mmCIF file of C-alpha atoms in Angstrom:
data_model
loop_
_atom_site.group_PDB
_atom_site.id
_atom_site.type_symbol
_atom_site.label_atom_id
_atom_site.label_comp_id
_atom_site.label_asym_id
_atom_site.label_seq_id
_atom_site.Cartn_x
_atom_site.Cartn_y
_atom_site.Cartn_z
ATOM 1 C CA UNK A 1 5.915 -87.810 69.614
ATOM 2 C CA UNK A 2 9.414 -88.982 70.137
ATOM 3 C CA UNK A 3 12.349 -86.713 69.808
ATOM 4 C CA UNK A 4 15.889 -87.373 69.422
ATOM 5 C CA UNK A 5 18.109 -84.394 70.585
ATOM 6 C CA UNK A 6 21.796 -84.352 69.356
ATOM 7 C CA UNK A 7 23.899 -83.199 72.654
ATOM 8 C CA UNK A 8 27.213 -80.270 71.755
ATOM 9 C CA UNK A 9 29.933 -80.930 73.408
ATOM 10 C CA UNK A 10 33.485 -80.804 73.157
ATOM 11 C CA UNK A 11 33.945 -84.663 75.269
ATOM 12 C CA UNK A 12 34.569 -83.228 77.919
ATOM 13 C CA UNK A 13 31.964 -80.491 78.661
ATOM 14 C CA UNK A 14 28.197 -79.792 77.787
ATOM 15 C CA UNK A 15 27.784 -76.801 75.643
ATOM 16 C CA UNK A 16 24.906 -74.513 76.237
ATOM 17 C CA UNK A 17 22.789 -74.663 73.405
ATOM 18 C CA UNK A 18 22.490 -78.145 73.830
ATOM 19 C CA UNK A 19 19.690 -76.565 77.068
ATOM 20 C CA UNK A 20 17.980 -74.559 74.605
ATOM 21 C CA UNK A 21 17.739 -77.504 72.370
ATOM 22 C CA UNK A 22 15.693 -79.337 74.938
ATOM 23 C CA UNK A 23 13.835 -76.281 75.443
ATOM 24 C CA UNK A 24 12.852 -76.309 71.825
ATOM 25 C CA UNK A 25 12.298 -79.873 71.756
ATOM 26 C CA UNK A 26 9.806 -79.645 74.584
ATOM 27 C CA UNK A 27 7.111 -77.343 72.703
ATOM 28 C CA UNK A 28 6.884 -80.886 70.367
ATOM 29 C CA UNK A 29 6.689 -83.142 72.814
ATOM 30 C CA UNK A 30 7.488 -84.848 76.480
ATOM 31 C CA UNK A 31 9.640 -87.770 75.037
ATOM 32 C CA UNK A 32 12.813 -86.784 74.910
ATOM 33 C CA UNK A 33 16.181 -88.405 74.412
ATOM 34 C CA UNK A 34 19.602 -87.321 74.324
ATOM 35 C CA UNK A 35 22.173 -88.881 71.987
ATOM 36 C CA UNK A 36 25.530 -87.581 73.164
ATOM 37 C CA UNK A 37 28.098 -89.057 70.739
ATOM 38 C CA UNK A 38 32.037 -88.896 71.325
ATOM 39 C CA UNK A 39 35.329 -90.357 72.926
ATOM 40 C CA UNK A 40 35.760 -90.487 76.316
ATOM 41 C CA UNK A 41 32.834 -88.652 77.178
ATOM 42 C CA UNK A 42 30.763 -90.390 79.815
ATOM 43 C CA UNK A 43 31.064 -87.037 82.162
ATOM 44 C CA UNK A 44 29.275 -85.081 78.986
ATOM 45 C CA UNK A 45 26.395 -87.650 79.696
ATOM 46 C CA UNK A 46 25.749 -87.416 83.194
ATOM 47 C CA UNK A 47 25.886 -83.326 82.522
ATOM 48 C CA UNK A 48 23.124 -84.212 79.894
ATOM 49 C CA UNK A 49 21.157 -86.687 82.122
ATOM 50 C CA UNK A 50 20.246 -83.274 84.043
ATOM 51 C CA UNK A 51 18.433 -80.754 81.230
ATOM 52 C CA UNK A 52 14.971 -80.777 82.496
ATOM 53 C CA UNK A 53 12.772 -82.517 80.555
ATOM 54 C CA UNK A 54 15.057 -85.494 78.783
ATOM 55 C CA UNK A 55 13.928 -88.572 79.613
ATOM 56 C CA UNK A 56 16.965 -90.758 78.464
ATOM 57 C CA UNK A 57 20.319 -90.142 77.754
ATOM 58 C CA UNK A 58 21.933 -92.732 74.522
ATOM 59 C CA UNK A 59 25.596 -92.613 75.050
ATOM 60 C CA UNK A 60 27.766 -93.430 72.012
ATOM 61 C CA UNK A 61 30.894 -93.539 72.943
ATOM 62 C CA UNK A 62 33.424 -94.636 70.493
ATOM 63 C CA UNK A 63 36.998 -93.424 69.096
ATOM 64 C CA UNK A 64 35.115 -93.014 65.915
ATOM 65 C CA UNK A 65 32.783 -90.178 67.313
ATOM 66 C CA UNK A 66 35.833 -88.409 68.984
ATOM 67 C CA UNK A 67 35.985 -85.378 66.505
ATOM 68 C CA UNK A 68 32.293 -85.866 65.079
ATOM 69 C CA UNK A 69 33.012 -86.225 61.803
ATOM 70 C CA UNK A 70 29.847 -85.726 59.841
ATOM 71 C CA UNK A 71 29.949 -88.919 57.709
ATOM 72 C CA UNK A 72 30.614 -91.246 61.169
ATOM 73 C CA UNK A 73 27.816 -89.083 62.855
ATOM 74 C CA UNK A 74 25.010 -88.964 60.365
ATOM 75 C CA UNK A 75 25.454 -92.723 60.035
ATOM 76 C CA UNK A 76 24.434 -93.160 63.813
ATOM 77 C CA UNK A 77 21.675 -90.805 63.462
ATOM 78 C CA UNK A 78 20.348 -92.235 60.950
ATOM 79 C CA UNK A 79 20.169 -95.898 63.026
ATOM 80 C CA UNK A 80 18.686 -94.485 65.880
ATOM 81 C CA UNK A 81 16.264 -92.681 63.678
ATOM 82 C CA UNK A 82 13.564 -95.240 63.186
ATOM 83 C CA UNK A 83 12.896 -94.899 66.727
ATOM 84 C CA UNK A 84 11.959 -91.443 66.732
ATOM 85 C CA UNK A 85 9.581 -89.162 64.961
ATOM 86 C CA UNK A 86 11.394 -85.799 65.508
ATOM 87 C CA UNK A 87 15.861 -85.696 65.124
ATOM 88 C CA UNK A 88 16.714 -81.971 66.795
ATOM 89 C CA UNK A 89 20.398 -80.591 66.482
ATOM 90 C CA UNK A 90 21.506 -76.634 66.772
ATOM 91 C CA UNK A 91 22.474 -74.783 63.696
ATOM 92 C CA UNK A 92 26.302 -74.721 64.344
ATOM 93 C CA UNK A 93 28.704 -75.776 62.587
ATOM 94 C CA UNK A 94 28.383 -79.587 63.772
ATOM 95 C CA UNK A 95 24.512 -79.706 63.273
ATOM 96 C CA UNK A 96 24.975 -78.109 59.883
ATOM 97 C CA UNK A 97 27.674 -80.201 58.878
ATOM 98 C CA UNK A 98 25.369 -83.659 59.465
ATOM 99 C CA UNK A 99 21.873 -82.565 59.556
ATOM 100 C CA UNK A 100 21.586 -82.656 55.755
ATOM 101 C CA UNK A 101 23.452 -85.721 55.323
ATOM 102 C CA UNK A 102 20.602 -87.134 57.853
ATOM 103 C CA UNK A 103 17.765 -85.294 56.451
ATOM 104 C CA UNK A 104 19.702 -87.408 51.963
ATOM 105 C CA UNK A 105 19.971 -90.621 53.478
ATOM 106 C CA UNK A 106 16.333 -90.661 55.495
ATOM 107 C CA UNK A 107 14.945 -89.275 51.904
ATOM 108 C CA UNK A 108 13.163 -86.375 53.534
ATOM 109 C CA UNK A 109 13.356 -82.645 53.634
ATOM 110 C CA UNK A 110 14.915 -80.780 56.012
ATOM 111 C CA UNK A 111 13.513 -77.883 58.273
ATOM 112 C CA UNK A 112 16.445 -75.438 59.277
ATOM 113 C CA UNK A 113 17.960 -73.095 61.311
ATOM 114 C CA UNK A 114 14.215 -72.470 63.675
ATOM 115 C CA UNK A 115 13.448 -70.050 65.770
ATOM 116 C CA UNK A 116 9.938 -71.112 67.001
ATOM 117 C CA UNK A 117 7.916 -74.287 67.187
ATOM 118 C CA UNK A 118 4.128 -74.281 66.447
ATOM 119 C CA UNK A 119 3.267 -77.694 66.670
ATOM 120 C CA UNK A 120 4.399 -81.366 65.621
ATOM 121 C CA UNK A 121 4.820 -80.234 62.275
ATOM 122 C CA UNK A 122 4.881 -76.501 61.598
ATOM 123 C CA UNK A 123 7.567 -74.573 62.266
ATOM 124 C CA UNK A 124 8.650 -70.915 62.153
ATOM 125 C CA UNK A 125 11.903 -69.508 60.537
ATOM 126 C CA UNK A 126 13.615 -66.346 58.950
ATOM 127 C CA UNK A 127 14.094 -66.164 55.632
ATOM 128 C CA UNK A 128 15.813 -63.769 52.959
ATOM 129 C CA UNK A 129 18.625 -62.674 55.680
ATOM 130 C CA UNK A 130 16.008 -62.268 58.832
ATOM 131 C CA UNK A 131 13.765 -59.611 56.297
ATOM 132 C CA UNK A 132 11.116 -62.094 56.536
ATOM 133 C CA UNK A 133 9.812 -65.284 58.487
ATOM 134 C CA UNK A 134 8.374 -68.110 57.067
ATOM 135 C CA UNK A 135 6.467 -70.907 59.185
ATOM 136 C CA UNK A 136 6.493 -74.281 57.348
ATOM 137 C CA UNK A 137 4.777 -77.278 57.736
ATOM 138 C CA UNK A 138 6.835 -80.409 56.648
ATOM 139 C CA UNK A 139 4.223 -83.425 55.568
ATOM 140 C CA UNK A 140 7.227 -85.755 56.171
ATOM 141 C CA UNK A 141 7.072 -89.009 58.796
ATOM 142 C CA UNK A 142 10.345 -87.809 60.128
ATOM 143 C CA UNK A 143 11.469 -84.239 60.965
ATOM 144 C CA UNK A 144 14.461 -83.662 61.058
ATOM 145 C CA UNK A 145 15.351 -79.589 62.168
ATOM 146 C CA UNK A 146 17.958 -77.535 63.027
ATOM 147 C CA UNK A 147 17.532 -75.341 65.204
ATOM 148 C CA UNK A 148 18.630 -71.457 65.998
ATOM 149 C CA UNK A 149 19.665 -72.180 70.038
ATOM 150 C CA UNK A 150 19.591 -68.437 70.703
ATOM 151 C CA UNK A 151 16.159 -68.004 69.833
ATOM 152 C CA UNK A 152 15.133 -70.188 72.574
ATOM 153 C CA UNK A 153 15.587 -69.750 76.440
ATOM 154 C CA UNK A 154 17.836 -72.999 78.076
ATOM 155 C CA UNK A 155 16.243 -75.476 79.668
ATOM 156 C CA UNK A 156 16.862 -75.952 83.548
ATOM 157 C CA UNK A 157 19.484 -78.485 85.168
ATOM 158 C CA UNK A 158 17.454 -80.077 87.798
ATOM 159 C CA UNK A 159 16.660 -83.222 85.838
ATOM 160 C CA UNK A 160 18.085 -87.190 86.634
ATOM 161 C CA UNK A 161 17.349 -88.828 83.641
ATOM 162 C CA UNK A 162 18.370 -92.414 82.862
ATOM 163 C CA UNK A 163 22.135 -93.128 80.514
ATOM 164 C CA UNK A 164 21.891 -95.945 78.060
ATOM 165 C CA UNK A 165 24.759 -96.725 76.385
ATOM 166 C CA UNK A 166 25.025 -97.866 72.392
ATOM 167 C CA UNK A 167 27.325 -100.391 70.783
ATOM 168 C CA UNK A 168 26.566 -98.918 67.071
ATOM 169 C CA UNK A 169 29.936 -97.903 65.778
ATOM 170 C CA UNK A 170 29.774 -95.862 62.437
ATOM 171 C CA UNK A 171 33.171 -95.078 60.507
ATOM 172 C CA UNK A 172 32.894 -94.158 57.092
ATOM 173 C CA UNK A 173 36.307 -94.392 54.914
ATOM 174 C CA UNK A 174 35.172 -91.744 53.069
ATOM 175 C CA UNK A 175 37.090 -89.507 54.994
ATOM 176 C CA UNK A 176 39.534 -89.239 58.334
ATOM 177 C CA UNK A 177 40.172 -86.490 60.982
ATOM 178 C CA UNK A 178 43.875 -84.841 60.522
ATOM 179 C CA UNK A 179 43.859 -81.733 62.756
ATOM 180 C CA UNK A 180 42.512 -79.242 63.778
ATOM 181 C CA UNK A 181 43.748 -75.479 64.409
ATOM 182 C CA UNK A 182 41.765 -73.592 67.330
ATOM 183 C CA UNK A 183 42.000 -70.280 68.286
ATOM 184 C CA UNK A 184 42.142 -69.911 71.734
ATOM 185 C CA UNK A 185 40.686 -66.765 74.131
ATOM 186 C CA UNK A 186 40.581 -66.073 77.306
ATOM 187 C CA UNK A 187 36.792 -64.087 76.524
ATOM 188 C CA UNK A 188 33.846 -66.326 76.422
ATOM 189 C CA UNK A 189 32.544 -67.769 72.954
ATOM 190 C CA UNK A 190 30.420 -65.308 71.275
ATOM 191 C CA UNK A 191 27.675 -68.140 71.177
ATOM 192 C CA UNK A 192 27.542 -68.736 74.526
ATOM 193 C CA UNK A 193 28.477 -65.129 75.834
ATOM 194 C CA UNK A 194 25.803 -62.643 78.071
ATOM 195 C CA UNK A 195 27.643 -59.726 76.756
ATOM 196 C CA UNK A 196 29.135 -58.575 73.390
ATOM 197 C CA UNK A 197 30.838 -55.456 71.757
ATOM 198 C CA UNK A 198 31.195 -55.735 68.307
ATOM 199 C CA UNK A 199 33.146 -53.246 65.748
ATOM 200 C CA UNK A 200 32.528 -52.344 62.180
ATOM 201 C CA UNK A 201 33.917 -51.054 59.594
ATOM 202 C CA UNK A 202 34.134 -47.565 61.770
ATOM 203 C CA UNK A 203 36.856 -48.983 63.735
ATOM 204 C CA UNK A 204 39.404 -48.248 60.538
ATOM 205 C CA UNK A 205 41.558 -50.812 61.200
ATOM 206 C CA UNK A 206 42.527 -53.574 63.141
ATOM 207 C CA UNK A 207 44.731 -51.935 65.853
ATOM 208 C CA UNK A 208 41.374 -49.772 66.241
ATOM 209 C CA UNK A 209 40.108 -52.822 67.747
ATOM 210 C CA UNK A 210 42.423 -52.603 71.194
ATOM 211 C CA UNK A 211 39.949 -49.841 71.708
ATOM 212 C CA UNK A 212 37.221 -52.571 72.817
ATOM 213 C CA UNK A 213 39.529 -54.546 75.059
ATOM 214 C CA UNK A 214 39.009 -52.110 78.149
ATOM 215 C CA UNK A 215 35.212 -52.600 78.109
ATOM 216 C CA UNK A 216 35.331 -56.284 77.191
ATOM 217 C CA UNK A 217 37.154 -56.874 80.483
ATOM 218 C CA UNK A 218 35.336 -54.440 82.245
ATOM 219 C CA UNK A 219 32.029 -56.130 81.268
ATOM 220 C CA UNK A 220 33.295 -59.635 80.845
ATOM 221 C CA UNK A 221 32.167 -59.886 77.205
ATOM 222 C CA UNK A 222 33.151 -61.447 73.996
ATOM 223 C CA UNK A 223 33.901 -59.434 71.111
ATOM 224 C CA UNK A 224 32.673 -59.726 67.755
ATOM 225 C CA UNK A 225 32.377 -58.078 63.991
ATOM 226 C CA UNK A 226 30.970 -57.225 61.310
ATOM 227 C CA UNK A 227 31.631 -58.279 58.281
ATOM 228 C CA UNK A 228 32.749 -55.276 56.783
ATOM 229 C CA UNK A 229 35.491 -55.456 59.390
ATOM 230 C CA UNK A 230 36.232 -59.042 58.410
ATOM 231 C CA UNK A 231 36.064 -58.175 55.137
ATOM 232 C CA UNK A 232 38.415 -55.489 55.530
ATOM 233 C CA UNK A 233 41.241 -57.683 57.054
ATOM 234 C CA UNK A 234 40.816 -55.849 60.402
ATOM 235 C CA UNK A 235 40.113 -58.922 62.179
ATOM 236 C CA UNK A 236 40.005 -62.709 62.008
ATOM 237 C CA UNK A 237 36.852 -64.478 60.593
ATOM 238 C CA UNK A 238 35.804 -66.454 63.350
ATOM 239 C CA UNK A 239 34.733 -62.667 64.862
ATOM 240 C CA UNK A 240 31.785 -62.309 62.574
ATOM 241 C CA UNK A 241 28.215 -62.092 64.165
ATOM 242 C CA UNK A 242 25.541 -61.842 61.078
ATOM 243 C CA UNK A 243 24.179 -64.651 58.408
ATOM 244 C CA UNK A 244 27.194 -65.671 57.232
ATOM 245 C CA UNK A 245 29.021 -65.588 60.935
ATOM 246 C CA UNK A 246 27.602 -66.090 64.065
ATOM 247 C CA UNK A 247 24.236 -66.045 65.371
ATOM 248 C CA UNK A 248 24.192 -64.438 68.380
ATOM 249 C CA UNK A 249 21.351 -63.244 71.230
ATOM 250 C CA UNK A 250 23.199 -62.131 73.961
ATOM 251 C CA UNK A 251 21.634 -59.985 77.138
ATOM 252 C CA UNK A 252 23.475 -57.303 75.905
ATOM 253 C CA UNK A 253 24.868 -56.083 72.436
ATOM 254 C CA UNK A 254 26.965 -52.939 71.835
ATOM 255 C CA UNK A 255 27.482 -52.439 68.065
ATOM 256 C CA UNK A 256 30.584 -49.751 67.832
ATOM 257 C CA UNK A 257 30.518 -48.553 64.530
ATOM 258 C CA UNK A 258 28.535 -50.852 62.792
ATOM 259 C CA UNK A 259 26.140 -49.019 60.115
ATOM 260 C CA UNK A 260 23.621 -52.317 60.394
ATOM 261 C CA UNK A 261 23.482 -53.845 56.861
ATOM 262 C CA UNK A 262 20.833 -56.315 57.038
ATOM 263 C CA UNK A 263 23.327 -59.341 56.812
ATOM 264 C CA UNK A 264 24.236 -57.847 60.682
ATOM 265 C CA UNK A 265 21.259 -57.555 61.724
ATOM 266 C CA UNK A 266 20.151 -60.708 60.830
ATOM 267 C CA UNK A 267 22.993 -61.955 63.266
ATOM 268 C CA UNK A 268 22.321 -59.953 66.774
ATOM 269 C CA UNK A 269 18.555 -58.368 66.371
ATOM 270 C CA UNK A 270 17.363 -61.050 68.894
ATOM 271 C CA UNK A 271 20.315 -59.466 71.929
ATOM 272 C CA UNK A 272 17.981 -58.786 74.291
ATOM 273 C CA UNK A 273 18.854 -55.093 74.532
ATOM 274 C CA UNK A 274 20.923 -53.371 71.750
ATOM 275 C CA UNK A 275 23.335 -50.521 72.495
ATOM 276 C CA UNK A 276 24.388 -49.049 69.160
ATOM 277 C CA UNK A 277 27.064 -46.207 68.727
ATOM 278 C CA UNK A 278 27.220 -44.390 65.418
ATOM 279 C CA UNK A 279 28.853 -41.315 64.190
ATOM 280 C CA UNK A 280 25.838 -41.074 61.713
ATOM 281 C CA UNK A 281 22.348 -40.730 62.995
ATOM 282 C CA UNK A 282 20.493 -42.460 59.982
ATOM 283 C CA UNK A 283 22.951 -45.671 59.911
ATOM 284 C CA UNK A 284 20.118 -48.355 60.299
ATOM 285 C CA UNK A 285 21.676 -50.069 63.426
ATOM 286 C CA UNK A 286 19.217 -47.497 65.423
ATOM 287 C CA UNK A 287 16.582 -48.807 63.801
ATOM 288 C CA UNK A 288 16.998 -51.739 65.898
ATOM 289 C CA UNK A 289 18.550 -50.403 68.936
ATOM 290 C CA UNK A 290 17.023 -49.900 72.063
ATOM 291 C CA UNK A 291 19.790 -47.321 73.111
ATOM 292 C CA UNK A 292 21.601 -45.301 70.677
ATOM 293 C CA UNK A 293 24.354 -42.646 70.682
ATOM 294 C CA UNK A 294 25.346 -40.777 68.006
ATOM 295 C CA UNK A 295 28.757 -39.577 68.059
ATOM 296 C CA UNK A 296 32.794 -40.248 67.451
ATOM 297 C CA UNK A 297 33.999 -43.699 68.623
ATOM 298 C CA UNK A 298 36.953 -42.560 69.101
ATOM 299 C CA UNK A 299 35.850 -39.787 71.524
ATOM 300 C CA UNK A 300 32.578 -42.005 73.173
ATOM 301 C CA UNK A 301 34.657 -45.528 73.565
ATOM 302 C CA UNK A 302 37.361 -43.665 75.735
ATOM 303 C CA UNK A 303 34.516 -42.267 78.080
ATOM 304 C CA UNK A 304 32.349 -45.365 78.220
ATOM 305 C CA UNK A 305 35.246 -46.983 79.612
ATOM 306 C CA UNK A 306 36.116 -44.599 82.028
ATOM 307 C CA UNK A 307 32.507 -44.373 83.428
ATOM 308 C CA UNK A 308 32.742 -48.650 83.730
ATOM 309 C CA UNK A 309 36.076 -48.141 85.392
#
């Protein structure tokens, strides 16, 4: 089996979940190569050329891959494809955005958003909002998955594999980067973060929401939301963890007034250990929690981050 990984980056740095990729890659198979595609971004491949476990490193690096527009970057994949039986990419926003275009052109169906590999050709993944998990077989020559990154551990950095580089220059007229708007934080992504604190709908509003700061810093997290929050206007969309936001599985997950609608849940139930604060003891974020503590967040956030301080 041959497996083409598609590298995140942002041309200048490796993203994380391009580790856990590889990691998920490996349970298919040894052969392994990296296709890191973008502009000026030749550092991004010798930070690849490290993962344990990729064997090559294809380096596309052209003006027309600097902001990875989907119709430039399916076109690639696509080329490279009939060298591989197996095309990898996380489910972000990037993987989503070309993965399917990949999965039209190739004339084959694709397998998303995994969370476990079985073999070759059966995968595992949740279904209905994380309420159930389906593992799937695809009968197709070429698989081409998306996967969930946090479901899977990250692959070391001891590796030296080789860098090829590719003269295949895609650029569809279809459509042309403009701008782009990014919010900026000092607080790590919530993808990539080893601590969150998240507030719900119990927070009241938005200026509720300075309540987390303390702790944040204290703890060096990211902070996320539900999406009754978002919902509610108290915060900014890109704050969401649950289906529809971000999928998250951080070492540690404090959900401050979030009842745990399954949409949530769906989001954050892999964290590796769930701390869940609720004035109401049947709210079905304890269901999931591994500590819980029923009471006012306005009374408990105050002394949690006095006892941190």
């Amino acid at each position: 089996m041959s497996i083409l990984v598609y590298a995140e980056h942002d041309n200048e740095t490796l993203k994380s979940e391009t580790n856990k990729l590889v990691h998920a890659a490996s349970a298919v198979g040894s052969d392994i190569t990296l296709l890191v595609a973008g502009a000026n971004c030749a550092d991004v491949a010798k930070q690849a050329a490290k993962i344990d476990g990729v064997g090559k490193v294809l380096l596309a690096d052209n003006a027309a891959y600097e902001h990875q527009l989907p119709e430039n970057i399916a076109e690639l994949v696509v080329e490279l494809a009939s060298d591989y039986t197996h095309v990898f990419a996380a489910a972000t926003t990037t993987g989503k955005n070309f993965m399917p275009r990949v999965a039209a052109l190739l004339d084959v169906a694709q397998i998303s958003d995994i969370i476990e590999v079985v073999s070759d050709d059966t995968f595992v993944r949740p279904i209905y909002a994380g309420n159930a998990i389906a593992t799937v077989q695809s009968a197709d020559v070429k698989k081409i998955v998306t996967v969930r990154a946090a479901a899977f551990d990250a692959a070391g950095n001891d590796g030296s594999a080789s860098i090829e580089s590719t003269d295949i220059v895609k650029v569809s007229e279809k459509s042309s980067f403009v701008s782009a708007e990014l919010t900026e934080s000092e607080r790590p992504e919530l993808t990539a973060a080893d601590v969150i604190i998240s507030g719900g709908r119990g927070m009241q509003n938005g200026e509720n929401f300075a309540l987390l700061n303390g702790i944040a810093d204290k703890l060096g997290a990211a902070i996320g939301a539900s999406r009754a929050a978002v919902d509610a206007g108290f915060v900014p969309n890109d704050m969401q963890v649950g289906q529809t936001g971000k999928i998250v599985a951080p070492q540690l997950y404090i959900a401050v007034g979030i009842s745990g609608a399954i949409q949530h849940l769906a989001g954050m139930k892999d964290s590796k250990v769930i701390v869940a604060i609720n004035k109401d003891e049947e709210a079905p974020i304890f269901q999931v929690a591994d500590y819980g503590l029923v009471g006012d967040l306005f009374e408990e956030l105050p002394k949690l981050d006095a006892a941190l301080s």
